[in-house]
Coordinates of C-alpha atoms in Angstrom, one line a residue:
M1 CA 0.0 0.0 0.0
H2 CA 1.2 3.5 -0.7
Q3 CA 1.7 5.1 2.7
N4 CA 1.3 8.9 2.4
K5 CA 1.9 9.5 6.1
S6 CA 4.3 9.6 9.0
V7 CA 1.9 7.7 11.3
T8 CA 2.5 4.0 11.1
E9 CA -0.3 2.9 13.5
F10 CA -3.5 4.0 15.0
I11 CA -5.1 3.6 18.4
L12 CA -8.8 2.7 18.4
L13 CA -10.7 4.1 21.4
G14 CA -13.4 1.4 21.0
L15 CA -16.8 1.4 22.6
A16 CA -15.5 1.8 26.2
Q17 CA -12.3 2.6 28.0
D18 CA -13.3 1.3 31.5
P19 CA -12.1 -2.3 32.1
M20 CA -15.4 -3.4 33.5
K21 CA -17.3 -1.9 30.6
Q22 CA -14.9 -3.5 28.2
K23 CA -15.6 -7.0 29.6
I24 CA -19.4 -6.3 29.2
V25 CA -18.8 -5.2 25.6
F26 CA -16.8 -8.5 25.0
I27 CA -19.6 -10.7 26.5
I28 CA -22.4 -8.9 24.6
F29 CA -20.8 -8.8 21.2
S30 CA -19.4 -12.3 21.5
I31 CA -23.0 -13.5 21.7
F32 CA -24.0 -11.2 18.8
Y33 CA -21.1 -12.3 16.6
T34 CA -21.5 -16.0 17.4
G35 CA -25.2 -15.8 16.7
T36 CA -24.4 -14.0 13.4
V37 CA -22.0 -16.6 12.2
V38 CA -24.0 -19.6 13.3
G39 CA -27.3 -18.3 12.0
N40 CA -26.0 -17.2 8.6
L41 CA -24.0 -20.4 8.1
L42 CA -27.1 -22.4 9.0
I43 CA -29.0 -20.6 6.3
I44 CA -26.1 -21.0 3.8
V45 CA -25.9 -24.8 4.5
T46 CA -29.7 -25.2 4.4
I47 CA -30.0 -23.4 1.0
K48 CA -27.0 -25.2 -0.4
F49 CA -28.2 -28.7 0.4
S50 CA -32.0 -28.4 0.2
R51 CA -33.6 -29.1 -3.1
S52 CA -36.8 -27.3 -2.0
L53 CA -35.0 -24.0 -1.8
G54 CA -33.8 -23.7 -5.4
S55 CA -35.8 -20.6 -6.3
P56 CA -34.1 -17.3 -7.1
M57 CA -35.3 -15.8 -3.8
Y58 CA -33.2 -18.3 -1.9
F59 CA -30.3 -18.0 -4.3
F60 CA -30.1 -14.4 -3.4
L61 CA -30.7 -15.1 0.3
F62 CA -27.7 -17.4 0.2
Y63 CA -25.5 -14.5 -0.9
L64 CA -27.1 -12.1 1.6
S65 CA -26.2 -14.5 4.4
L66 CA -22.7 -14.8 3.0
S67 CA -22.4 -11.0 2.8
D68 CA -23.7 -10.7 6.4
T69 CA -21.1 -13.2 7.7
C70 CA -18.2 -11.5 6.0
F71 CA -19.5 -8.0 6.7
S72 CA -19.8 -8.7 10.4
T73 CA -16.4 -10.5 10.4
S74 CA -14.7 -7.3 9.0
T75 CA -15.3 -5.5 12.3
A76 CA -16.5 -7.9 15.1
P77 CA -13.3 -9.9 15.7
R78 CA -11.3 -6.8 16.0
L79 CA -13.9 -5.2 18.4
L80 CA -13.8 -8.4 20.6
A81 CA -10.0 -8.5 20.6
D82 CA -9.7 -4.8 21.5
A83 CA -12.2 -5.3 24.3
L84 CA -9.7 -7.5 26.1
S85 CA -6.7 -5.3 25.3
A86 CA -5.3 -2.4 27.3
K87 CA -4.0 -0.7 24.2
K88 CA -6.0 -1.1 21.0
V89 CA -3.4 -0.6 18.4
I90 CA -4.0 -1.2 14.7
S91 CA -1.3 -0.8 12.0
Y92 CA -1.8 1.5 9.0
N93 CA -2.1 -1.4 6.6
E94 CA -4.5 -3.3 8.8
C95 CA -6.6 -0.1 9.0
M96 CA -6.7 0.3 5.2
T97 CA -7.6 -3.4 4.8
Q98 CA -10.5 -3.0 7.2
V99 CA -11.8 0.0 5.3
F100 CA -11.7 -2.1 2.1
T101 CA -13.4 -5.2 3.5
L102 CA -16.0 -3.1 5.4
H103 CA -17.1 -1.4 2.2
L104 CA -16.8 -4.4 -0.1
F105 CA -19.2 -6.6 1.9
G106 CA -21.4 -3.7 2.9
A107 CA -21.9 -2.7 -0.7
M108 CA -22.5 -6.4 -1.6
E109 CA -25.3 -6.5 1.0
I110 CA -26.9 -3.4 -0.5
F111 CA -26.8 -4.8 -4.0
V112 CA -28.1 -8.2 -2.9
L113 CA -31.1 -6.6 -1.1
V114 CA -31.8 -4.7 -4.4
L115 CA -31.7 -7.9 -6.3
M116 CA -34.0 -9.6 -3.8
A117 CA -36.5 -6.7 -4.2
A118 CA -36.3 -7.1 -8.0
D119 CA -37.0 -10.8 -7.7
R120 CA -40.1 -10.2 -5.6
Y121 CA -41.3 -7.5 -8.0
V122 CA -41.1 -9.9 -11.0
A123 CA -42.6 -12.8 -9.0
I124 CA -45.6 -10.7 -7.9
C125 CA -46.1 -8.2 -10.7
K126 CA -45.1 -10.4 -13.7
P127 CA -45.7 -14.0 -12.5
L128 CA -46.2 -15.4 -16.0
R129 CA -42.8 -14.1 -17.2
Y130 CA -41.0 -14.9 -13.9
P131 CA -39.5 -18.3 -15.0
V132 CA -38.0 -16.6 -18.1
I133 CA -36.9 -13.3 -16.5
M134 CA -35.4 -14.8 -13.3
R135 CA -33.9 -18.0 -14.8
R136 CA -30.7 -19.4 -13.2
Q137 CA -28.3 -17.9 -15.7
V138 CA -29.7 -14.4 -15.2
C139 CA -29.4 -14.7 -11.4
I140 CA -25.8 -15.8 -11.7
I141 CA -25.0 -12.8 -14.0
L142 CA -26.7 -10.4 -11.6
I143 CA -24.7 -11.7 -8.6
I144 CA -21.5 -11.3 -10.7
V145 CA -22.4 -7.8 -11.5
A146 CA -23.1 -7.2 -7.8
W147 CA -19.7 -8.4 -6.9
I148 CA -18.1 -6.2 -9.5
G149 CA -20.0 -3.2 -8.3
S150 CA -19.0 -3.9 -4.7
C151 CA -15.3 -4.1 -5.8
V152 CA -15.5 -0.9 -7.7
H153 CA -17.1 0.8 -4.7
S154 CA -14.6 -0.5 -2.2
I155 CA -11.6 0.4 -4.5
A156 CA -13.0 3.9 -4.7
Q157 CA -13.2 4.1 -0.9
I158 CA -9.7 2.8 -0.4
I159 CA -8.3 5.2 -2.9
L160 CA -9.8 8.1 -0.9
A161 CA -8.4 6.7 2.3
L162 CA -4.9 6.3 0.8
K163 CA -5.0 9.9 -0.2
L164 CA -5.2 11.1 3.4
P165 CA -1.9 12.2 5.0
F166 CA -1.5 11.5 8.7
C167 CA 1.2 13.4 10.5
G168 CA 0.1 13.9 14.1
P169 CA -2.8 12.5 16.1
N170 CA -3.4 8.8 15.7
L171 CA -6.4 8.3 18.1
I172 CA -9.4 7.0 16.3
D173 CA -12.6 7.6 18.2
H174 CA -14.2 4.5 16.9
Y175 CA -14.1 0.7 17.2
C176 CA -13.1 0.2 13.6
C177 CA -11.4 2.0 10.7
D178 CA -13.7 3.9 8.4
L179 CA -13.3 7.0 6.4
Q180 CA -15.4 9.3 8.6
P181 CA -13.2 8.9 11.7
L182 CA -10.0 8.9 9.6
L183 CA -11.0 12.3 8.0
K184 CA -10.8 13.9 11.5
L185 CA -7.1 12.9 11.7
A186 CA -5.9 13.9 8.3
C187 CA -3.4 16.7 7.9
M188 CA -5.3 18.4 5.1
D189 CA -8.5 20.1 4.1
T190 CA -10.9 17.1 3.7
Y191 CA -13.8 19.0 2.2
V192 CA -13.4 17.6 -1.3
I193 CA -12.7 14.0 0.0
N194 CA -15.8 14.2 2.2
L195 CA -17.8 15.4 -0.7
Q196 CA -16.6 12.4 -2.7
L197 CA -17.4 10.1 0.2
V198 CA -21.0 11.4 0.3
T199 CA -21.2 11.1 -3.4
N200 CA -20.1 7.5 -3.4
S201 CA -21.3 5.8 -0.2
G202 CA -24.1 8.3 0.6
V203 CA -25.6 8.2 -2.8
I204 CA -25.5 4.4 -3.0
C205 CA -27.2 4.0 0.4
T206 CA -29.9 6.7 -0.2
S207 CA -30.7 5.9 -3.9
S208 CA -30.8 2.1 -3.1
F209 CA -33.1 2.7 -0.2
F210 CA -35.6 4.9 -2.2
L211 CA -35.4 2.4 -5.1
L212 CA -36.3 -0.4 -2.7
M213 CA -39.1 1.5 -1.1
M214 CA -40.6 2.5 -4.5
S215 CA -40.5 -1.2 -5.6
Y216 CA -42.3 -2.3 -2.4
I217 CA -45.0 0.4 -2.9
V218 CA -45.5 -0.9 -6.5
I219 CA -45.6 -4.5 -5.2
L220 CA -48.1 -3.7 -2.4
H221 CA -50.3 -1.8 -4.9
S222 CA -50.3 -4.8 -7.3
L223 CA -51.3 -7.2 -4.5
R224 CA -54.9 -5.9 -4.7
N225 CA -55.4 -8.2 -7.7
H226 CA -54.2 -11.3 -6.0
S227 CA -56.2 -13.8 -4.0
A228 CA -56.4 -13.6 -0.2
E229 CA -54.0 -16.5 0.2
G230 CA -51.6 -15.1 -2.4
R231 CA -51.6 -11.7 -0.6
K232 CA -50.9 -13.3 2.7
K233 CA -47.9 -15.3 1.4
A234 CA -46.5 -12.3 -0.5
L235 CA -47.0 -9.9 2.5
S236 CA -45.2 -12.4 4.8
T237 CA -42.1 -12.4 2.5
L238 CA -42.3 -8.6 1.9
T239 CA -42.5 -7.8 5.6
S240 CA -39.2 -9.7 6.1
H241 CA -37.6 -7.8 3.3
I242 CA -38.9 -4.4 4.4
T243 CA -37.8 -5.0 8.0
V244 CA -34.2 -5.9 6.9
V245 CA -34.1 -2.8 4.5
I246 CA -35.2 -0.4 7.2
L247 CA -32.8 -1.8 9.9
F248 CA -29.8 -1.7 7.5
F249 CA -30.4 1.5 5.5
G250 CA -31.5 3.7 8.3
P251 CA -28.2 3.7 10.1
C252 CA -26.3 3.5 6.8
I253 CA -27.9 6.7 5.5
F254 CA -27.4 8.4 8.9
I255 CA -23.6 7.7 8.8
Y256 CA -22.7 8.2 5.1
A257 CA -25.3 10.7 3.6
R258 CA -24.3 13.8 5.6
P259 CA -21.5 16.4 5.8
S260 CA -18.3 15.7 7.7
T261 CA -19.7 16.0 11.2
T262 CA -19.5 13.5 14.0
F263 CA -21.9 12.8 16.9
P264 CA -21.4 10.8 20.1
V265 CA -24.1 8.3 18.9
D266 CA -22.2 7.5 15.7
K267 CA -20.4 4.5 17.1
M268 CA -23.6 2.9 18.4
V269 CA -25.3 3.5 15.1
A270 CA -22.4 1.9 13.3
V271 CA -22.6 -1.1 15.6
F272 CA -26.2 -1.5 14.7
Y273 CA -25.7 -1.9 11.0
T274 CA -22.3 -3.7 11.0
I275 CA -23.1 -6.2 13.8
G276 CA -26.7 -5.9 14.8
T277 CA -28.4 -6.2 11.4
P278 CA -26.3 -9.3 10.3
F279 CA -27.3 -10.9 13.6
L280 CA -31.0 -10.1 13.1
N281 CA -31.2 -11.2 9.4
P282 CA -31.1 -14.9 10.0
L283 CA -33.8 -14.5 12.7
I284 CA -36.0 -12.5 10.5
Y285 CA -35.7 -14.8 7.5
T286 CA -36.1 -18.1 9.4
L287 CA -38.7 -17.2 11.9
R288 CA -41.0 -15.6 9.2
N289 CA -40.3 -18.2 6.5
A290 CA -42.0 -21.6 6.8
E291 CA -40.1 -23.0 3.8
V292 CA -36.7 -22.3 5.3
K293 CA -37.7 -23.7 8.7
N294 CA -39.1 -26.8 7.1
A295 CA -36.0 -27.3 5.0
M296 CA -33.8 -27.0 8.2
K297 CA -36.0 -29.5 10.0
K298 CA -35.7 -31.9 7.1
L299 CA -31.9 -31.6 6.9
W300 CA -31.7 -32.1 10.6
R301 CA -33.8 -35.3 10.5
I302 CA -31.6 -36.6 7.6
K303 CA -28.5 -35.9 9.6
I304 CA -29.9 -37.7 12.7
A305 CA -31.0 -40.6 10.6
S306 CA -27.6 -41.0 9.0
E307 CA -25.8 -40.8 12.3
S308 CA -28.1 -43.5 13.9
K309 CA -27.3 -46.0 11.2

């Protein structure tokens, strides 16, 4: 990495400095991170090995769970390790790597949510053309495009981060490396870079959110022509999607779609969408989805039967 700096490492202040509070942080977020990994891996394995979950909706859910796992892993292990450390030191290269992975998997989650909304729109509004429009090859191409878009976004973010010169303070008032807290430490006028940040991350979050909300409004409007049973099933799926979208995009827009100002609540808001939402997604999609629950039960019975032989 090009190192335009005199600072070789940063010190993360984390969520708390008091030793007792740090232990509480470790216990709470160990539970959250373990639940995130176990829950999302369970969904990944279930979709991978269950023939009944071969529709495009579950194809995209597979990648949402994968993104959730990686997105949470980009911050949570570091948060947990620092909660047990007296001095939370992170090297410059590690910090830049965290910026890259955070935005790579965060953008991937956004794009997958958009694809899931598109899938529901076609399924509900154009049911006769659904098998043709959302065939397997198309879904694979869409996921590849999502990965490419995520890489382009994260590369743009890391280029902005590498432009920042650091020549003095190295205390980051955060639990992870991201552009907003790094801008506060840069030895330069960061107005233009912050504008580029808002243009990049802020526009992606905001435009994706409004696109998703508009698609859900259109879908809900079209449900008037469906049967009562069809409406009930569609509303159950849509409720899960809308819940995930609001929980993820609300904090995301709050953080990235605003001028270069910081608030004391920023760290807790960031915790919610980097760790909280990936933890809640498996609960939302399994508790409200009978097909996923039935597939899990079936795989569990098969596993028990094979072990008993």
